Coordinates of C-alpha atoms and ligand atoms in Angstrom, one line a residue:
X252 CA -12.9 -1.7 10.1
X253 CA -16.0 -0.5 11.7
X254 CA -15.5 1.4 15.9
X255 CA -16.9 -1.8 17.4
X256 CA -14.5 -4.2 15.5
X257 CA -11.5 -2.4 16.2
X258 CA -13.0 -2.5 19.4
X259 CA -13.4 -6.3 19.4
X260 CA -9.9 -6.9 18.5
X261 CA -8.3 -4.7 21.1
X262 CA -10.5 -6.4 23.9
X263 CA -9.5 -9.8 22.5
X264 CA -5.6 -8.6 22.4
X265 CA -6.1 -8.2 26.3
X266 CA -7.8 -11.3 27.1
X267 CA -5.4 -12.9 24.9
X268 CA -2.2 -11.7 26.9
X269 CA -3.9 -12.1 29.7
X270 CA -4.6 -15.2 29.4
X271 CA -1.4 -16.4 27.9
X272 CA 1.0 -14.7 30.5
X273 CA -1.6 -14.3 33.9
X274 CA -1.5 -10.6 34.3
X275 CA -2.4 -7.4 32.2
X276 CA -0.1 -6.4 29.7
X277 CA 1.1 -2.7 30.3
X278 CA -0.4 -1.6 27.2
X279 CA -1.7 -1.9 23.2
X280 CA 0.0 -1.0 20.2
X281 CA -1.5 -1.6 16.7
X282 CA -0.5 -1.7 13.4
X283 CA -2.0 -2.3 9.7
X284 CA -1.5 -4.2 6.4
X285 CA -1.2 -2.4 3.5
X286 CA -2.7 -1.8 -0.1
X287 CA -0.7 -0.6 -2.8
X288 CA -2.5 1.0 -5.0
X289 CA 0.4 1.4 -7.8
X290 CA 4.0 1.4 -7.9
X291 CA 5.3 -2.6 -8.0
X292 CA 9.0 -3.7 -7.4
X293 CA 9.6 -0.6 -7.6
X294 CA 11.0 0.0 -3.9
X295 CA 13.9 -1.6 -4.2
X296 CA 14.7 0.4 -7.5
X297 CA 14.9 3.3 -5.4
X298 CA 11.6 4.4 -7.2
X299 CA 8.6 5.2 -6.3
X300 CA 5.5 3.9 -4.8
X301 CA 2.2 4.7 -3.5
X302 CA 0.4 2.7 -0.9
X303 CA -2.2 3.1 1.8
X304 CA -2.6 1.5 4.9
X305 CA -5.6 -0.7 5.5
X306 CA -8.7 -0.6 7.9
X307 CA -7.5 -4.1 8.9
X308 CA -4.4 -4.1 12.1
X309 CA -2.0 -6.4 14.4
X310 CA -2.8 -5.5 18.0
X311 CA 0.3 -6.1 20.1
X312 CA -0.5 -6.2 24.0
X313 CA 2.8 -5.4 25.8
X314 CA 4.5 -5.8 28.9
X315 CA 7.8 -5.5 30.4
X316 CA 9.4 -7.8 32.5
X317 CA 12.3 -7.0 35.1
X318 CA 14.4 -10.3 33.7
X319 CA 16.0 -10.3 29.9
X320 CA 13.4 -13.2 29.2
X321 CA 11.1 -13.2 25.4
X322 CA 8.0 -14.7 25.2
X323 CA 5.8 -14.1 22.3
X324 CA 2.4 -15.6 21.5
X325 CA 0.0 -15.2 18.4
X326 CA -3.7 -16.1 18.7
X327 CA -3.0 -17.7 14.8
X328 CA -0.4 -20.5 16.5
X329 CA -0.6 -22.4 19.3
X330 CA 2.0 -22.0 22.3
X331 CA 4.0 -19.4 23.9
X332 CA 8.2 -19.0 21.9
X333 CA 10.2 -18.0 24.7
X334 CA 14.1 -16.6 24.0
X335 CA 16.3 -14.4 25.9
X336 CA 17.3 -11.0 24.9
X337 CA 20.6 -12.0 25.3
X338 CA 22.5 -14.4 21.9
X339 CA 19.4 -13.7 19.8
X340 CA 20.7 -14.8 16.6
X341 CA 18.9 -14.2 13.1
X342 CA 19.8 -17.6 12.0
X343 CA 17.6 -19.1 15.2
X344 CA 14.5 -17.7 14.6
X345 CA 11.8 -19.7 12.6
X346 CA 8.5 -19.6 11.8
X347 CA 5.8 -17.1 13.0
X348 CA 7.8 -15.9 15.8
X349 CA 10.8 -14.7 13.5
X350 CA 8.8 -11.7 12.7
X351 CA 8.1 -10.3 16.5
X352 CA 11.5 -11.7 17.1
X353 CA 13.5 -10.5 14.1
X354 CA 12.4 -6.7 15.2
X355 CA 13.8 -7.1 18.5
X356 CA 17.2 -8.3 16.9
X357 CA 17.0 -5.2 14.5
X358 CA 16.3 -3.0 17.3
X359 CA 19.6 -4.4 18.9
X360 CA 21.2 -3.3 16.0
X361 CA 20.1 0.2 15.9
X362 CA 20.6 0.9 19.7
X363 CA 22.3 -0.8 22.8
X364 CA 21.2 -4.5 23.7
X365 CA 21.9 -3.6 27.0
X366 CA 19.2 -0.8 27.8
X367 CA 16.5 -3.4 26.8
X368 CA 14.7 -5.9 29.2
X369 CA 13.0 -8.8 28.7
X370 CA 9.1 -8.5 27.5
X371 CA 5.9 -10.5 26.7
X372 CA 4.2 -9.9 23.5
X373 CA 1.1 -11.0 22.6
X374 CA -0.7 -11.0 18.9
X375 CA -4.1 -10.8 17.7
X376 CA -4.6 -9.0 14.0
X377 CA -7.5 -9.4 11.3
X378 CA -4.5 -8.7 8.3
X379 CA -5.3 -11.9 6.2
X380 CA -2.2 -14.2 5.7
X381 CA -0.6 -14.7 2.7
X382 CA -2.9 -12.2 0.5
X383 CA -0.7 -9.8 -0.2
X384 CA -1.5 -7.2 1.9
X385 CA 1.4 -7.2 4.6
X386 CA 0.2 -9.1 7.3
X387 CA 4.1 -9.3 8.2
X388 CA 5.1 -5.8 7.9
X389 CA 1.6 -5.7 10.4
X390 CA 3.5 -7.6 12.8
X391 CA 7.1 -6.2 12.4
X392 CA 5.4 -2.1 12.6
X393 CA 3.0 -2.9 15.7
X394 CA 6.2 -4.4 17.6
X395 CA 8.3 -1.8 16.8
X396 CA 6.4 0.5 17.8
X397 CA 5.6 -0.9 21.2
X398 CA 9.3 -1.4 22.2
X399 CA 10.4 1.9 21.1
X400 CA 8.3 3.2 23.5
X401 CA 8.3 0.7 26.1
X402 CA 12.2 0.5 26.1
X403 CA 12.1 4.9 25.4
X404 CA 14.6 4.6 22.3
X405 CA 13.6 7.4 20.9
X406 CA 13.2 5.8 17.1
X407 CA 11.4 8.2 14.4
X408 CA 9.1 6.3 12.5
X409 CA 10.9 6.2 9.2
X410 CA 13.4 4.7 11.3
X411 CA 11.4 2.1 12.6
X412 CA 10.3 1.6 8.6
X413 CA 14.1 0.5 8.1
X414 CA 14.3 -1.7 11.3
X415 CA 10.9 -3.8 10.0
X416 CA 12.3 -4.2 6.9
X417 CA 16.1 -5.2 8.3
X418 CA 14.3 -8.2 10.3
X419 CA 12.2 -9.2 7.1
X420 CA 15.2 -9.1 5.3
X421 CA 18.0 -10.9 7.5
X422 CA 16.1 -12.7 10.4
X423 CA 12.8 -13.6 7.6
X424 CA 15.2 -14.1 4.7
X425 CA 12.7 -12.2 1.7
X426 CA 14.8 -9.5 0.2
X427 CA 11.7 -6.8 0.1
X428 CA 11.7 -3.3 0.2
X429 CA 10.8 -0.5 2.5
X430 CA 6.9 0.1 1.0
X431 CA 4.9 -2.3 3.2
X432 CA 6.7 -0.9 6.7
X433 CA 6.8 2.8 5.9
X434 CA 2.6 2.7 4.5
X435 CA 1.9 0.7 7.8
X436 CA 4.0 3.2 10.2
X437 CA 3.0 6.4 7.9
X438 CA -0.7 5.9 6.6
X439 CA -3.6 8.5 7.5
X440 CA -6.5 7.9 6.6
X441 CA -8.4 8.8 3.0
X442 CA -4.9 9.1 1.8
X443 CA -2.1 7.9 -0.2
X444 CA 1.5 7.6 0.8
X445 CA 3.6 9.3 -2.4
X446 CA 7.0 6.9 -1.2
X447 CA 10.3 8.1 -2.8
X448 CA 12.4 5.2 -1.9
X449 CA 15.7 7.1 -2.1
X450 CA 15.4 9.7 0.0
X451 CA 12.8 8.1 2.2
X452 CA 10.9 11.4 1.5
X453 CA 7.2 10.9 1.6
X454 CA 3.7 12.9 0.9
X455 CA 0.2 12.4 2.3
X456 CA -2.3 13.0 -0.8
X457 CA -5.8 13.4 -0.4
X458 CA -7.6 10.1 -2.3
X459 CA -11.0 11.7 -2.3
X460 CA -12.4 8.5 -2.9
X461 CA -15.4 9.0 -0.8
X462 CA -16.3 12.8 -2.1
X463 CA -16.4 10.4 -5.5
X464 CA -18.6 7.8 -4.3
X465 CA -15.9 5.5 -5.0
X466 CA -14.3 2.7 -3.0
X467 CA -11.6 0.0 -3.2
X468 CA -11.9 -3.4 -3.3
X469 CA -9.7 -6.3 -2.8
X470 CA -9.8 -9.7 -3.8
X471 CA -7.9 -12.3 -2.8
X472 CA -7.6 -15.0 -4.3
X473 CA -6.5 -17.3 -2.1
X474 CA -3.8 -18.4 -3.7
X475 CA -0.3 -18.6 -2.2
X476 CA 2.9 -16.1 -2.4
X477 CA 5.7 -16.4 -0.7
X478 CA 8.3 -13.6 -0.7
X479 CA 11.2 -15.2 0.6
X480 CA 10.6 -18.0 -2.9
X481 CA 12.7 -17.5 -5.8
X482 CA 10.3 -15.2 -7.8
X483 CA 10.7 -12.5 -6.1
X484 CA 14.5 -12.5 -5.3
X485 CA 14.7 -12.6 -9.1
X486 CA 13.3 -10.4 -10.1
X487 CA 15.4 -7.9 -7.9
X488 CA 18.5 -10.0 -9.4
X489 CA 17.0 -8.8 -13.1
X490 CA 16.5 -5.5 -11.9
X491 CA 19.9 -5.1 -10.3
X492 CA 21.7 -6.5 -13.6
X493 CA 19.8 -4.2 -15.6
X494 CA 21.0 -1.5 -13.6
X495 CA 24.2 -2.7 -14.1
X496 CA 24.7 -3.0 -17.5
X497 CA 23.4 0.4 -18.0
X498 CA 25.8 2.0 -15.7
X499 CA 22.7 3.7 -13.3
X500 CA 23.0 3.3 -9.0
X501 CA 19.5 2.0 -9.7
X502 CA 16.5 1.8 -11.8
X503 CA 15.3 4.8 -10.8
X504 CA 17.6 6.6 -12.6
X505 CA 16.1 5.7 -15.9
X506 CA 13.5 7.1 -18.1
X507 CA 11.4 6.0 -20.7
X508 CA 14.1 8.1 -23.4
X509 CA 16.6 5.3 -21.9
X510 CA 14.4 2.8 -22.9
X511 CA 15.7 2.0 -26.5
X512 CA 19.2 2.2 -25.4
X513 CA 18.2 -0.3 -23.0
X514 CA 17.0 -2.7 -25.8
X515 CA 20.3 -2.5 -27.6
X516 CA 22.1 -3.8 -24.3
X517 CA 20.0 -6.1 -22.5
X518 CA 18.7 -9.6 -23.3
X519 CA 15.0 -9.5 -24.1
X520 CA 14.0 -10.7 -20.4
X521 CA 16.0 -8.7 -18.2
X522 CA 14.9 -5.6 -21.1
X523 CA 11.2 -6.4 -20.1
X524 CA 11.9 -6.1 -16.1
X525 CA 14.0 -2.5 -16.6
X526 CA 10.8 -1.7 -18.8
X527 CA 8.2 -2.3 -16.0
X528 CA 10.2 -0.7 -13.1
X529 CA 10.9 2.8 -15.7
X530 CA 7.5 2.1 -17.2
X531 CA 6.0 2.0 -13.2
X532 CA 7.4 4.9 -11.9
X533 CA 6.6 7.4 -14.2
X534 CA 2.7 5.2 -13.6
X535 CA 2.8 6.2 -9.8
X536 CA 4.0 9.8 -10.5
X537 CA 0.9 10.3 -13.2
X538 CA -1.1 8.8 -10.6
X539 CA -0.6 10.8 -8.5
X540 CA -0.9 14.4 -10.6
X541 CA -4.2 12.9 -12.0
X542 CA -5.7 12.5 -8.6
X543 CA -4.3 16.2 -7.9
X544 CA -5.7 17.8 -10.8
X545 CA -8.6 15.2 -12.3
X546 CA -9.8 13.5 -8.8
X547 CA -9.6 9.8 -8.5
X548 CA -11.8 8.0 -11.4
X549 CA -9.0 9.6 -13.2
X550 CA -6.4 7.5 -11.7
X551 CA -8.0 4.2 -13.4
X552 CA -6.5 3.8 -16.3
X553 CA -3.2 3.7 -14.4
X554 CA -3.9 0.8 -12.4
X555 CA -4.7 -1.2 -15.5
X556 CA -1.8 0.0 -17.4
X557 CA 0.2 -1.0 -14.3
X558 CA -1.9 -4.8 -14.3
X559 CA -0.9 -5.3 -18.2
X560 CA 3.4 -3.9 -17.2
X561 CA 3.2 -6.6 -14.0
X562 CA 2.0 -9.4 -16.7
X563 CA 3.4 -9.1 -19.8
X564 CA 6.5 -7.2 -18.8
X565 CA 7.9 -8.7 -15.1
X566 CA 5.5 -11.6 -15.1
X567 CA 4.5 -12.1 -11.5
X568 CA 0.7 -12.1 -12.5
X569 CA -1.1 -15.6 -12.5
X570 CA -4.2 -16.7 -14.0
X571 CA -6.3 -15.7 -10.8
X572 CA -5.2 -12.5 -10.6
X573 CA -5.4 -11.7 -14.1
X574 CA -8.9 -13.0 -14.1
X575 CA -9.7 -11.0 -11.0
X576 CA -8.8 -8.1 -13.1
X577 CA -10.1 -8.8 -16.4
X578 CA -13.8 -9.4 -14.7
X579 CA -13.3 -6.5 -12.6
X580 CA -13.0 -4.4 -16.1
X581 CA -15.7 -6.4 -17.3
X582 CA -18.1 -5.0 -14.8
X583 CA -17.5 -1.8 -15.0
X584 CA -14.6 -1.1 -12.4
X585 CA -12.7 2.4 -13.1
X586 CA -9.2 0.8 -13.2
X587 CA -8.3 -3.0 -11.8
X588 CA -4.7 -4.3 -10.9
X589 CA -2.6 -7.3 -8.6
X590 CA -1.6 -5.7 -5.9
X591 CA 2.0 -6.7 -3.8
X592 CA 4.7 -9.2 -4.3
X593 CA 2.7 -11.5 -7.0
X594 CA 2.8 -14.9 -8.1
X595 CA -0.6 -15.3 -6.6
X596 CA -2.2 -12.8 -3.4
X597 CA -5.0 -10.0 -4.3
X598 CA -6.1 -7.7 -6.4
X599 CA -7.5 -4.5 -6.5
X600 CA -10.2 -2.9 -8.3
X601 CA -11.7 1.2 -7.8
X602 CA -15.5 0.9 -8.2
X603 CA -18.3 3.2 -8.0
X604 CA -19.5 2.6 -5.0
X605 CA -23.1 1.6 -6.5
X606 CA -21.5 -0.6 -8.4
X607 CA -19.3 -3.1 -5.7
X608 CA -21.5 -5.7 -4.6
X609 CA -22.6 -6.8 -8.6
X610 CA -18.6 -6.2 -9.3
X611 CA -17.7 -8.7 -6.5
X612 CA -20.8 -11.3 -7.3
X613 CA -19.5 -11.4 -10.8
X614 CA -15.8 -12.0 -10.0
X615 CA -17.0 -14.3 -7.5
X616 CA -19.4 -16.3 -10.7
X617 CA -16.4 -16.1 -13.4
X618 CA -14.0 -17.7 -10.7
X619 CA -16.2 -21.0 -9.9
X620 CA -16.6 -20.8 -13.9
X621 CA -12.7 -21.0 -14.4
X622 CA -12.7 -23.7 -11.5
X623 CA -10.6 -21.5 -9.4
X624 CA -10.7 -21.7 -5.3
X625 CA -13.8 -19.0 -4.5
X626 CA -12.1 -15.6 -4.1
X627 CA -12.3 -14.1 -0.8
X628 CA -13.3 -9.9 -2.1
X629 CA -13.7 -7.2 0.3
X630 CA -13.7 -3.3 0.7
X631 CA -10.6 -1.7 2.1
X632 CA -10.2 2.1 3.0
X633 CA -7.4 4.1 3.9
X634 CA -6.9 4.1 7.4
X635 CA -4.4 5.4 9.7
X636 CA -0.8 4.3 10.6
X637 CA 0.8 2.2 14.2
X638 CA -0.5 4.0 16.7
X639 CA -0.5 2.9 20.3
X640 CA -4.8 2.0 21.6
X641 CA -6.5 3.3 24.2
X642 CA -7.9 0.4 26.4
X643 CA -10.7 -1.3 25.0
X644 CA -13.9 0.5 26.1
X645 CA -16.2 -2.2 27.6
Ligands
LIG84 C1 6.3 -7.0 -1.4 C2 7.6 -6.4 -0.7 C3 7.6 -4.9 -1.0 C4 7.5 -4.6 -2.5 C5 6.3 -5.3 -3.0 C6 6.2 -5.2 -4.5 O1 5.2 -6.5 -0.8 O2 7.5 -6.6 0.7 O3 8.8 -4.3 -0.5 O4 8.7 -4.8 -3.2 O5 6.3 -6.7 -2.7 O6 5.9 -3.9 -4.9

């Protein structure tokens, strides 16, 4: 996002709160979406994944209130959701509001209901919905954030991670993993996040993208996912079976040299979801090392590997994404892939940087060819993490 748009949205979080709640909020807190640039389903195998977080944020204006009254507002929905702190229940929460909401339940969780008060939230972000790039774990990280430090808990970051992804999972109901929050709390920018998902351990590598004159860019394809549908819970049920049956704590634990002892055991379905998540973890690893020791039109070939695992292997590709992909090859991108949940969302394509505007007109042509809903395709860069703003400077 360019200084003066990050600059609009931080002025419009203020008149927002303002405006919703008649008086100043205390402060600003902002969090991004995400990219992941490889590593699929693999979080909840306890594998590995490597994300970055995206020049696009939630803005949270914040203030604290002397009752144990919650009122949240979004500039996406009309109305103000007011709760009190006290009897939140996970099964109550609906809608938009489940994700501001759902944090402040998890919070509870991690520290004493009783030192909180009540507060005012308001929400402004420029995350596109339902693309695939975290516009929820946006939400979850920017709120976090802002109470930790409004209501002095004291929270590291990796544990805010867990307390995003505990309200996504019990208060939202999608059984994800811990990627989206830790890229969105631990992102810098021009770099990747290397995520071990078992020990939470993670590493800040240099992308070098720009030294490369190369750039990312998304497309999304407007076309809806839904992580809390069935797709993605079972997949995670595959996964966990597989696991199973092989006698591993998780995926993670395999390697390709496990892989034909894996045929012998498994049906041919549940075979092809343990060879993606083994497959995609040794992907993210060699991603990684080829960006170290080749630089980053290196890493291209990984990505499309990783497209042609996600489609033919744990099928959550769809005939948008796959075309996003297949054009982006077409035209000359370095390495294309879906990127996220799946079953519809974006897709992600490193391109010289010369070469992005025909990439995106010619994804843009093959789509109204194929009849598909116009793509909406845009450059993302790695950006920096939550973070709370300095006031808007007018
Ligand atoms: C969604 C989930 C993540 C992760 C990805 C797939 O974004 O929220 O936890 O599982 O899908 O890699």
């Amino acid at each position: 996002m360019t200084g003066s748009s990050h600059q609009d949205l931080l002025q419009q979080g203020t008149d927002f709160f303002a405006s919703e709640f008649g008086i100043q909020p205390a402060g600003l807190w902002s969090a991004p979406g995400r990219v992941n640039i490889i590593g699929e389903h693999t979080d909840y195998n306890d594998g590995f994944a490597f994300p970055i977080a995206i020049d696009k944020r939630t803005v949270v204006a914040a203030r604290c209130r002397t009752d144990r009254t919650l009122r949240v507002a979004s500039s996406a929905y009309p109305g103000v959701v007011e709760t009190s702190l006290d009897g939140l229940d996970p099964g109550s929460l609906t809608g938009w509001s489940a994700y501001p909401l759902g944090v402040v339940w998890a919070l509870a969780q991690a520290a004493p209901a009783a030192a909180f008060t009540g507060v005012d939230l308001a929400l402004s972000s420029d995350v596109p919905a339902g693309a695939g790039l975290s516009s929820s774990a946006a939400v979850e990280c920017s709120v976090a954030l802002a109470l930790n430090e409004l209501w002095n808990l004291g929270l590291g970051r990796p544990e805010l991670a867990r307390i995003g992804q505990l309200a996504e999972n019990v208060v939202v109901g999608a059984p994800t993993g811990i990627m989206d929050q830790s890229a969105s709390l631990l992102g810098k920018p021009d770099h990747g996040i290397l995520l071990d998902c078992r020990t939470l351990q993670t590493e800040s590598v240099a992308l070098g993208f720009r030294d490369a004159g190369l750039g990312l860019l998304v497309i999304d394809t407007r076309t809806s996912h839904s992580h809390a549908d069935g797709g993605y819970a079972s997949r995670r049920r595959s996964c966990e079976q597989g696991a199973r049956v092989l006698g591993v704590k998780a995926l993670r634990d395999l390697d390709g040299i496990d892989l034909p002892r894996a045929a012998k055991l498994l049906d041919q379905q549940t075979f092809r979801r343990v060879r993606h998540i083994v497959t995609e973890n040794q992907r993210v690893l060699d991603t990684v090392a080829a960006l170290r020791t080749a630089g980053p039109s290196a890493t291209g070939p990984f990505l499309s590997a990783s497209h042609v695992s996600m489609r033919d292997d744990f099928e959550i590709s769809t005939p948008e994404l796959d075309l996003a992909v297949s054009s982006a090859q077409d035209l000359g991108a370095l390495g294309a892939r879906m990127t996220g949940g799946g079953f519809g969302g974006a897709a992600i394509a490193l391109v010289r940087d010369g070469d992005a505007d025909t990439v995106a007109a010619g994804i843009a042509r093959e789509f109204f060819r194929a009849g598909f809903t116009a793509p909406h395709i845009f450059p993302v860069s790695a950006s920096a993490g939550a973070r709370r703003e300095q006031w808007p400077s007018s």
